[in-house]
Amino acid sequence: MSFRTSGPSHPLILDDVRGAQKMLAGVARMTAMEGSRHLTGLVGAPVHLKCENLQRTGSFKLRGAYVRIAGLRPEERAAGVVAASAGNHAQGVALASSLLGVRSTVFMPVGAPLPKVAATREYGAEVVLHGTVVDETLAAAEAYARETGAVFIHPFDHPDIIAGQGTVGLEILEQCPEVRTIVVGIGGGGLAAGIAVAVKAIRPDVKVVGVQAAASAAYPPSLAAGHPVAIDPAPTMADGIKVGRPGDVPFALVQELVDEIRTVSEDELSSALLLCMERAKLVVEPAGASPVAALLSDPGAFRGPVVAVLSGGNVDPVLLQRILRHGMAAAGRYLSLRLRLPDRPGALAALLGSLSVADANVLDVSHVRTDPRLGLTEVEVELHLETKGPEHCLEVREALREEGYRVIS
């Protein structure tokens, strides 16, 4: 699904982004641009992946955080900085502060993944765990700023943050000067806005497409209303772009300069993450894989060459395991079945033999004997199988039916 954008003049210019690029020299890496043969085949034009998942701290967030903190006055630096984040912004602020010799305090939700909490501490921040949702964490950080005088570093709603993120756009034009479409995930809007400022000033013909998770897409209703609108975002695996309200500063930029906003489903996000791992050998978080999800959902809609921005790679291993399983199921590579067997010796062995002939790999088997719906001589078996795709799933089901098995679901 897509939504057109239009709007008023914007508050940043190309010189702001170029100034940020000079400030970031020797701090942020110029991340790699990798071609994707698989996506190129789907889209019918060259597709390149801008690998911000390989940036220092694992995401683009270092760029904006460093520019924002470096621009503070001496007395502001002396007061320290404070931020609220469940992951990427926390790490970006922590490292930027350490590099600039500024004391940082980062509020994180109590349930934040342990690897992200540990990384934020290792980058030099004092971490305070507070609240169970980001809104509570944000309120605590803002209260801390009022009480102590520390400067609150917003994750996206500040011109310096946006200018820093816009350096990704300058790198894209340098690495892929023939680019015609840039696809980028969008939460609060800082990255998409910054890229659009840089790219549209130099190459107004390049189309910039923002991508949101359908479950938490605040930009479509905001653009329809003509101003930022708050929503109650539903749960999504793409927590990096789960934002309930666009920022005022990035909204104005997105409204004028971003050509289109698309939304993607949870299945499309998990399939995109799986593709990045299998085909590109890149670990990408769901929010970072959202541009790839958009390409997969409607490959014919993008004029090439296309650059998809992989904005981050900080994904909790436990969550990654669940997402990969979800992605494989969405791709038809997992099959769950329930069927009835006679409760006698050898019945399960015969079933497993039939699955072996059908070339389905058994991952898990469970028996149920106490269901009142079962006959006295029946047992229900639940199977989790690894398959080769949707067609193979159908073949397995048909092979079992031909063998006389009663497949319930």
Coordinates of C-alpha atoms in Angstrom, one line a residue:
M1 CA 0.0 0.0 0.0
S2 CA 1.4 3.5 -0.8
F3 CA 0.6 7.1 0.0
R4 CA 1.7 10.2 -1.9
T5 CA 3.2 13.1 -0.1
S6 CA 3.3 16.9 -0.7
G7 CA 3.8 19.9 1.5
P8 CA 5.6 23.2 2.6
S9 CA 9.2 24.4 2.4
H10 CA 11.7 22.6 4.5
P11 CA 14.0 23.9 7.3
L12 CA 17.3 22.3 6.2
I13 CA 19.5 22.8 3.2
L14 CA 22.3 20.8 1.5
D15 CA 25.0 22.8 3.2
D16 CA 23.8 21.6 6.6
V17 CA 24.3 18.0 5.5
R18 CA 27.7 18.7 3.9
G19 CA 28.8 20.4 7.1
A20 CA 27.7 17.3 9.0
Q21 CA 29.7 15.1 6.6
K22 CA 32.8 17.1 7.4
M23 CA 32.2 16.8 11.1
L24 CA 31.8 13.0 10.8
A25 CA 35.0 12.5 8.9
G26 CA 37.0 9.9 10.8
V27 CA 34.0 9.1 13.1
A28 CA 31.3 7.4 11.0
R29 CA 32.3 4.9 8.3
M30 CA 31.4 5.2 4.7
T31 CA 29.5 1.9 4.8
A32 CA 29.6 -0.6 1.9
M33 CA 27.2 -0.7 -1.0
E34 CA 26.5 -4.3 -2.0
G35 CA 24.8 -5.4 -5.2
S36 CA 21.9 -8.0 -4.8
R37 CA 21.6 -10.4 -7.7
H38 CA 18.4 -11.9 -6.3
L39 CA 16.6 -8.5 -5.9
T40 CA 18.0 -7.3 -9.2
G41 CA 16.3 -10.3 -10.9
L42 CA 13.0 -9.6 -9.1
V43 CA 12.9 -5.8 -9.8
G44 CA 14.3 -6.1 -13.3
A45 CA 16.9 -3.4 -12.7
P46 CA 20.1 -3.2 -10.6
V47 CA 19.4 -3.2 -6.8
H48 CA 22.1 -2.2 -4.3
L49 CA 22.1 -2.5 -0.5
K50 CA 23.5 0.4 1.5
C51 CA 24.9 -1.4 4.6
E52 CA 24.4 0.9 7.5
N53 CA 24.0 -2.3 9.6
L54 CA 27.8 -2.4 9.3
Q55 CA 28.2 1.2 10.7
R56 CA 29.8 1.7 14.1
T57 CA 27.3 0.7 16.8
G58 CA 25.4 -1.3 14.2
S59 CA 23.2 1.5 12.8
F60 CA 23.1 4.9 11.2
K61 CA 22.2 6.5 14.6
L62 CA 25.8 7.4 15.4
R63 CA 25.8 10.0 12.6
G64 CA 23.0 12.2 13.9
A65 CA 23.9 11.7 17.6
Y66 CA 27.5 12.8 17.0
V67 CA 26.5 15.9 15.0
R68 CA 24.0 16.9 17.6
I69 CA 26.3 16.5 20.6
A70 CA 29.3 18.1 18.8
G71 CA 27.2 21.2 18.2
L72 CA 26.5 21.8 21.9
R73 CA 27.9 24.8 23.6
P74 CA 30.7 24.2 26.2
E75 CA 28.3 24.8 29.1
E76 CA 25.8 22.3 27.6
R77 CA 28.5 19.7 27.2
A78 CA 29.5 20.2 30.8
A79 CA 26.0 19.4 31.9
G80 CA 26.0 16.1 30.1
V81 CA 23.4 14.6 27.8
V82 CA 20.5 12.2 28.3
A83 CA 18.6 10.0 25.9
A84 CA 15.8 7.4 25.9
S85 CA 16.0 4.4 23.6
A86 CA 15.5 0.7 23.4
G87 CA 18.6 0.2 21.3
N88 CA 20.1 1.9 18.3
H89 CA 19.8 5.5 19.5
A90 CA 21.1 4.5 22.9
Q91 CA 24.2 3.1 21.4
G92 CA 24.7 6.0 19.0
V93 CA 24.5 8.6 21.9
A94 CA 26.7 6.5 24.1
L95 CA 29.5 6.2 21.6
A96 CA 29.2 9.8 20.3
S97 CA 29.4 11.1 23.9
S98 CA 32.4 9.1 24.7
L99 CA 34.2 10.2 21.6
L100 CA 33.5 13.9 22.5
G101 CA 34.2 13.5 26.2
V102 CA 30.7 14.2 27.3
R103 CA 29.0 12.4 30.1
S104 CA 25.9 10.5 29.0
T105 CA 22.9 8.9 30.7
V106 CA 20.6 6.6 28.7
F107 CA 17.2 5.5 29.9
M108 CA 16.2 2.1 28.5
P109 CA 13.0 0.1 29.1
V110 CA 13.2 -2.7 31.7
G111 CA 12.6 -5.3 29.0
A112 CA 15.3 -4.0 26.6
P113 CA 17.4 -6.9 25.2
L114 CA 20.4 -7.6 27.3
P115 CA 22.9 -7.4 24.4
K116 CA 21.8 -3.8 23.7
V117 CA 21.9 -2.8 27.3
A118 CA 25.4 -4.2 27.6
A119 CA 26.6 -2.6 24.4
T120 CA 25.3 0.8 25.5
R121 CA 27.2 0.5 28.8
E122 CA 30.4 -0.6 27.0
Y123 CA 30.2 2.5 24.8
G124 CA 30.4 4.6 28.0
A125 CA 26.9 5.6 29.0
E126 CA 25.3 5.2 32.4
V127 CA 22.3 3.1 31.7
V128 CA 19.1 3.5 33.8
L129 CA 16.4 0.9 33.3
H130 CA 13.0 2.5 33.7
G131 CA 9.5 1.7 32.5
T132 CA 8.1 -1.2 30.5
V133 CA 7.3 0.8 27.3
V134 CA 9.3 3.5 25.5
D135 CA 6.8 6.3 26.4
E136 CA 7.5 5.7 30.1
T137 CA 11.2 5.6 29.4
L138 CA 11.1 8.8 27.4
A139 CA 9.1 10.6 30.1
A140 CA 11.8 9.6 32.7
A141 CA 14.6 10.8 30.5
E142 CA 12.9 14.2 30.0
A143 CA 12.3 14.5 33.8
Y144 CA 16.0 13.8 34.3
A145 CA 16.9 16.5 31.9
R146 CA 14.7 19.0 33.7
E147 CA 16.1 18.0 37.1
T148 CA 19.8 17.9 36.2
G149 CA 20.2 20.3 33.3
A150 CA 21.4 17.6 31.0
V151 CA 20.7 18.1 27.4
F152 CA 18.0 15.8 26.0
I153 CA 19.1 14.2 22.7
H154 CA 16.0 13.4 20.7
P155 CA 16.3 10.4 18.4
F156 CA 14.9 12.2 15.3
D157 CA 13.2 15.6 16.0
H158 CA 16.1 18.0 15.7
P159 CA 17.8 19.6 12.6
D160 CA 21.3 18.5 13.7
I161 CA 20.1 14.9 14.0
I162 CA 18.6 15.0 10.6
A163 CA 21.6 16.6 9.0
G164 CA 23.8 13.9 10.4
Q165 CA 21.5 11.1 9.0
G166 CA 21.5 12.9 5.7
T167 CA 25.1 12.1 5.1
V168 CA 23.9 8.6 4.2
G169 CA 22.3 10.3 1.1
L170 CA 25.5 11.9 0.1
E171 CA 27.3 8.6 0.3
I172 CA 24.7 6.9 -1.8
L173 CA 25.1 9.5 -4.6
E174 CA 28.9 9.0 -4.5
Q175 CA 28.8 5.2 -4.4
C176 CA 25.9 4.8 -6.9
P177 CA 25.7 8.0 -9.0
E178 CA 23.3 6.4 -11.5
V179 CA 20.7 5.7 -8.7
R180 CA 17.1 6.5 -9.6
T181 CA 15.2 5.3 -6.5
I182 CA 16.2 5.2 -2.8
V183 CA 14.1 3.1 -0.5
V184 CA 14.5 3.7 3.3
G185 CA 12.7 2.7 6.5
I186 CA 10.9 5.5 8.3
G187 CA 9.9 5.7 11.9
G188 CA 10.0 9.2 13.3
G189 CA 11.4 10.3 10.0
G190 CA 15.0 11.5 10.7
L191 CA 16.8 9.2 8.3
A192 CA 14.3 9.6 5.4
A193 CA 14.2 13.3 5.8
G194 CA 18.0 13.7 5.9
I195 CA 18.5 11.5 2.9
A196 CA 15.8 13.4 1.0
V197 CA 17.3 16.8 1.8
A198 CA 20.7 15.7 0.5
V199 CA 19.6 13.8 -2.5
K200 CA 16.8 16.1 -3.8
A201 CA 19.2 19.1 -3.7
I202 CA 21.7 17.4 -6.0
R203 CA 19.5 15.0 -8.0
P204 CA 15.8 16.1 -7.9
D205 CA 15.0 13.3 -10.3
V206 CA 15.8 10.6 -7.8
K207 CA 12.7 9.1 -6.2
V208 CA 12.8 8.7 -2.4
V209 CA 10.4 6.1 -0.9
G210 CA 9.8 5.7 2.8
V211 CA 8.7 2.3 4.3
Q212 CA 6.8 1.8 7.5
A213 CA 5.5 -1.4 9.2
A214 CA 1.8 -1.6 8.5
A215 CA 1.1 -2.3 12.2
S216 CA 2.6 1.0 13.3
A217 CA 2.4 3.4 10.4
A218 CA 2.0 7.0 11.7
Y219 CA 3.0 8.8 8.5
P220 CA 0.0 7.9 6.2
P221 CA -2.6 9.4 8.5
S222 CA -0.3 12.3 9.3
L223 CA 0.2 13.1 5.7
A224 CA -3.5 12.8 5.0
A225 CA -4.1 15.3 7.8
G226 CA -1.3 17.7 6.8
H227 CA 0.3 17.6 10.3
P228 CA 1.8 15.0 12.6
V229 CA -0.9 12.7 14.1
A230 CA -0.4 10.5 17.1
I231 CA -1.5 6.8 16.7
D232 CA -1.4 3.9 19.1
P233 CA 1.1 1.7 17.3
A234 CA 0.4 -2.0 17.4
P235 CA 3.1 -4.6 18.2
T236 CA 5.6 -5.1 15.3
M237 CA 8.9 -7.0 15.0
A238 CA 10.3 -3.7 13.5
D239 CA 10.7 -1.9 16.8
G240 CA 13.3 0.4 15.3
I241 CA 10.6 2.1 13.2
K242 CA 7.7 1.8 15.7
V243 CA 7.0 5.4 16.5
G244 CA 3.6 6.7 17.5
R245 CA 3.9 10.2 16.1
P246 CA 6.2 11.7 13.5
G247 CA 8.6 14.4 14.6
D248 CA 7.6 18.0 13.7
V249 CA 10.9 18.8 12.0
P250 CA 11.3 15.6 9.9
F251 CA 7.6 15.6 9.1
A252 CA 7.9 18.9 7.2
L253 CA 10.8 17.5 5.2
V254 CA 9.1 14.2 4.5
Q255 CA 5.9 16.0 3.5
E256 CA 7.8 18.0 0.8
L257 CA 10.6 15.9 -0.3
V258 CA 9.8 12.2 0.1
D259 CA 7.9 11.0 -2.9
E260 CA 6.0 8.1 -1.4
I261 CA 5.3 6.2 1.8
R262 CA 4.7 2.4 1.6
T263 CA 3.7 -0.1 4.3
V264 CA 4.8 -3.7 4.7
S265 CA 3.3 -6.6 6.7
E266 CA 5.0 -8.7 9.4
D267 CA 5.3 -11.6 7.0
E268 CA 7.0 -9.4 4.4
L269 CA 9.4 -8.1 7.1
S270 CA 10.4 -11.6 8.3
S271 CA 10.8 -12.8 4.7
A272 CA 13.1 -9.8 3.9
L273 CA 15.2 -10.4 7.0
L274 CA 15.6 -14.1 6.0
L275 CA 16.6 -13.1 2.4
C276 CA 19.2 -10.6 3.7
M277 CA 20.8 -13.4 5.7
E278 CA 20.6 -16.2 3.1
R279 CA 21.3 -14.3 -0.1
A280 CA 23.3 -11.3 1.0
K281 CA 25.0 -12.8 4.1
L282 CA 24.0 -9.8 6.1
V283 CA 22.5 -9.7 9.6
V284 CA 19.8 -7.0 9.5
E285 CA 17.2 -6.1 12.1
P286 CA 13.5 -6.0 11.0
A287 CA 13.4 -2.2 10.7
G288 CA 16.6 -2.3 8.6
A289 CA 15.1 -4.9 6.3
S290 CA 11.9 -2.9 5.7
P291 CA 13.1 -1.5 2.3
V292 CA 13.8 -5.0 1.1
A293 CA 10.3 -6.0 2.3
A294 CA 8.9 -3.2 0.1
L295 CA 10.9 -4.5 -2.9
L296 CA 9.7 -8.1 -2.3
S297 CA 6.0 -7.0 -1.9
D298 CA 5.8 -5.0 -5.2
P299 CA 9.1 -5.4 -7.2
G300 CA 7.6 -3.9 -10.4
A301 CA 6.9 -0.6 -8.7
F302 CA 10.5 0.6 -8.4
R303 CA 12.5 2.3 -11.2
G304 CA 16.1 1.2 -11.2
P305 CA 18.9 1.4 -10.3
V306 CA 17.5 1.1 -6.7
V307 CA 19.4 1.6 -3.4
A308 CA 17.8 0.0 -0.4
V309 CA 19.1 1.4 2.9
L310 CA 19.7 -1.4 5.5
S311 CA 19.5 1.0 8.4
G312 CA 20.6 -1.3 11.3
G313 CA 21.7 -4.7 12.3
N314 CA 21.1 -4.7 16.1
V315 CA 18.8 -7.6 16.6
D316 CA 18.5 -9.7 19.8
P317 CA 19.5 -13.3 19.1
V318 CA 16.4 -14.7 20.7
L319 CA 14.2 -12.4 18.6
L320 CA 16.2 -13.3 15.6
Q321 CA 15.5 -17.0 16.1
R322 CA 11.8 -16.3 16.3
I323 CA 11.8 -14.0 13.3
L324 CA 13.7 -16.5 11.1
R325 CA 11.3 -19.2 12.0
H326 CA 8.4 -16.9 11.2
G327 CA 10.1 -16.0 7.9
M328 CA 10.6 -19.6 6.9
A329 CA 7.0 -20.4 7.7
A330 CA 5.9 -17.4 5.6
A331 CA 8.1 -18.7 2.8
G332 CA 6.5 -22.1 3.0
R333 CA 9.6 -23.8 4.4
Y334 CA 8.0 -24.9 7.7
L335 CA 4.9 -27.1 7.8
S336 CA 2.9 -28.0 10.8
L337 CA 0.5 -30.9 10.7
R338 CA -1.9 -32.7 13.0
L339 CA -3.1 -36.2 12.1
R340 CA -4.7 -39.3 13.6
L341 CA -2.9 -42.6 13.9
P342 CA -3.8 -46.0 15.3
D343 CA -2.3 -46.4 18.7
R344 CA -0.2 -49.4 18.1
P345 CA 3.5 -50.2 17.8
G346 CA 5.1 -49.2 14.5
A347 CA 2.5 -46.7 13.5
L348 CA 4.7 -43.6 14.2
A349 CA 7.7 -45.3 12.5
A350 CA 5.6 -45.9 9.4
L351 CA 4.5 -42.3 9.4
L352 CA 8.1 -41.1 9.7
G353 CA 9.0 -43.4 6.8
S354 CA 6.4 -41.8 4.6
L355 CA 7.7 -38.4 5.4
S356 CA 11.2 -39.5 4.6
V357 CA 10.0 -40.7 1.2
A358 CA 8.4 -37.3 0.7
D359 CA 11.8 -35.6 1.6
A360 CA 10.3 -33.7 4.5
N361 CA 12.7 -33.2 7.5
V362 CA 11.0 -33.8 10.9
L363 CA 11.9 -31.1 13.4
D364 CA 9.5 -32.0 16.2
V365 CA 6.9 -34.6 17.1
S366 CA 4.4 -34.6 19.9
H367 CA 1.7 -37.2 20.9
V368 CA -1.8 -36.5 22.4
R369 CA -3.7 -39.4 23.8
T370 CA -6.1 -37.7 26.3
D371 CA -8.2 -35.6 24.0
P372 CA -11.9 -36.6 24.4
R373 CA -12.3 -36.3 20.6
L374 CA -10.0 -39.3 20.1
G375 CA -11.2 -42.8 19.8
L376 CA -10.0 -45.5 22.3
T377 CA -7.4 -46.8 19.8
E378 CA -6.3 -43.5 18.3
V379 CA -3.5 -41.1 19.0
E380 CA -3.1 -37.6 17.6
V381 CA 0.3 -36.6 16.4
E382 CA 1.5 -33.0 15.8
L383 CA 4.4 -32.6 13.5
H384 CA 6.7 -29.7 12.6
L385 CA 8.5 -30.2 9.3
E386 CA 11.1 -28.4 7.3
T387 CA 10.1 -28.2 3.7
K388 CA 11.4 -26.7 0.4
G389 CA 8.6 -24.3 -0.3
P390 CA 4.8 -24.0 -0.8
E391 CA 4.7 -26.6 -3.6
H392 CA 6.6 -29.1 -1.5
C393 CA 4.2 -28.5 1.4
L394 CA 1.3 -29.4 -0.9
E395 CA 3.2 -32.5 -2.1
V396 CA 3.8 -33.7 1.5
R397 CA 0.1 -33.3 2.4
E398 CA -1.0 -35.2 -0.7
A399 CA 1.6 -38.0 -0.2
L400 CA 0.2 -38.5 3.3
R401 CA -3.4 -38.6 2.1
E402 CA -2.4 -41.1 -0.5
E403 CA -0.9 -43.3 2.2
G404 CA -4.2 -43.2 3.9
Y405 CA -3.4 -40.8 6.8
R406 CA -6.1 -38.6 8.2
V407 CA -4.7 -35.1 8.1
I408 CA -6.7 -32.8 10.4
S409 CA -4.9 -29.5 9.9

